[in-house]
């Protein structure tokens, strides 16, 4: 059965800290791995990763994929209170389905 | 403005009633999806549709039904057969070319009284 496992499930840090969120997966016919940020309602897209070892960056956020070890990390440097959210990892397979993890709830203390 | 809209934002239902959640997109996307999200849980796929007049069951389709009569619209009906329907429901769409990057609507929170 396809699955996506995120860790930790929740995390509380102080503003300015750097955090690393983890996502491991077991998915048949992997096509891509995606990261989303969900604040109150709709998840918003952050990154899509398809190739191993190529870091994607957007401001203070970055992510990398390891297809050999079947995991990805999402890094957030110099965290701000606005980074508080649930971060969702999802994996798409060749069958056009996307499997989501349970998310990591991140809370940034001022 | 292009985007996905869902209505209503909040919905209350008595046990035994069917309710229909609306999802409309004007992004000209081919594929549309319905997910359910429970507290502390990730998104679970209910139904998805890649083209008009065709749809497939996701992982938790029991107690739900959908239709795709128009490209822009993918309504979800929560039937009385769904034993635990209280949840947050999210609709998403993607282009056929970049299927994995999903754009989400604002969600509907359904509460069964």
mmCIF file of C-alpha atoms in Angstrom, chain A residues 31-32 34 36 38 40-43 45 48 88 92-93 95-98 100-103 105, chain B residues 9-10 33 35 37 40-43 45 48 50 59 88 90 98-102 104-106:
data_model
loop_
_atom_site.group_PDB
_atom_site.id
_atom_site.type_symbol
_atom_site.label_atom_id
_atom_site.label_comp_id
_atom_site.label_asym_id
_atom_site.label_seq_id
_atom_site.Cartn_x
_atom_site.Cartn_y
_atom_site.Cartn_z
ATOM 1 C CA UNK A 31 6.471 10.507 -10.367
ATOM 2 C CA UNK A 32 6.914 13.549 -8.113
ATOM 3 C CA UNK A 34 5.204 17.961 -3.537
ATOM 4 C CA UNK A 36 2.283 22.404 0.462
ATOM 5 C CA UNK A 38 -1.726 24.971 4.819
ATOM 6 C CA UNK A 40 -6.298 28.064 7.756
ATOM 7 C CA UNK A 41 -7.929 26.605 4.704
ATOM 8 C CA UNK A 42 -6.636 25.724 1.260
ATOM 9 C CA UNK A 43 -3.128 24.287 0.947
ATOM 10 C CA UNK A 45 1.790 24.920 -3.371
ATOM 11 C CA UNK A 48 7.467 20.006 -6.770
ATOM 12 C CA UNK A 88 1.922 18.775 3.842
ATOM 13 C CA UNK A 92 2.248 11.597 -7.131
ATOM 14 C CA UNK A 93 2.412 8.289 -8.930
ATOM 15 C CA UNK A 95 -1.492 6.407 -12.012
ATOM 16 C CA UNK A 96 -2.442 10.080 -11.590
ATOM 17 C CA UNK A 97 -3.086 9.715 -7.880
ATOM 18 C CA UNK A 98 -1.514 11.876 -5.214
ATOM 19 C CA UNK A 100 -0.721 12.923 1.146
ATOM 20 C CA UNK A 101 1.061 12.577 4.472
ATOM 21 C CA UNK A 102 -0.590 13.667 7.720
ATOM 22 C CA UNK A 103 1.357 16.883 7.825
ATOM 23 C CA UNK A 105 2.157 21.295 12.404
ATOM 24 C CA UNK B 9 -18.057 27.641 3.377
ATOM 25 C CA UNK B 10 -19.872 26.058 6.309
ATOM 26 C CA UNK B 33 -10.311 16.096 -7.176
ATOM 27 C CA UNK B 35 -10.377 15.316 -0.615
ATOM 28 C CA UNK B 37 -9.394 16.234 5.849
ATOM 29 C CA UNK B 40 -4.595 15.783 12.658
ATOM 30 C CA UNK B 41 -4.892 13.879 9.419
ATOM 31 C CA UNK B 42 -3.644 14.432 5.915
ATOM 32 C CA UNK B 43 -5.843 14.706 2.875
ATOM 33 C CA UNK B 45 -8.855 11.210 -1.788
ATOM 34 C CA UNK B 48 -11.265 12.355 -8.982
ATOM 35 C CA UNK B 50 -9.633 13.490 -15.456
ATOM 36 C CA UNK B 59 -9.426 5.735 -1.315
ATOM 37 C CA UNK B 88 -13.307 19.587 6.090
ATOM 38 C CA UNK B 90 -11.264 20.325 -0.185
ATOM 39 C CA UNK B 98 1.148 19.251 -14.928
ATOM 40 C CA UNK B 99 -1.118 16.913 -13.077
ATOM 41 C CA UNK B 100 0.724 16.888 -9.785
ATOM 42 C CA UNK B 101 0.637 20.605 -8.985
ATOM 43 C CA UNK B 102 -2.833 20.925 -7.568
ATOM 44 C CA UNK B 104 -7.055 24.013 -4.034
ATOM 45 C CA UNK B 105 -10.336 25.721 -3.285
ATOM 46 C CA UNK B 106 -11.001 27.309 0.121
#
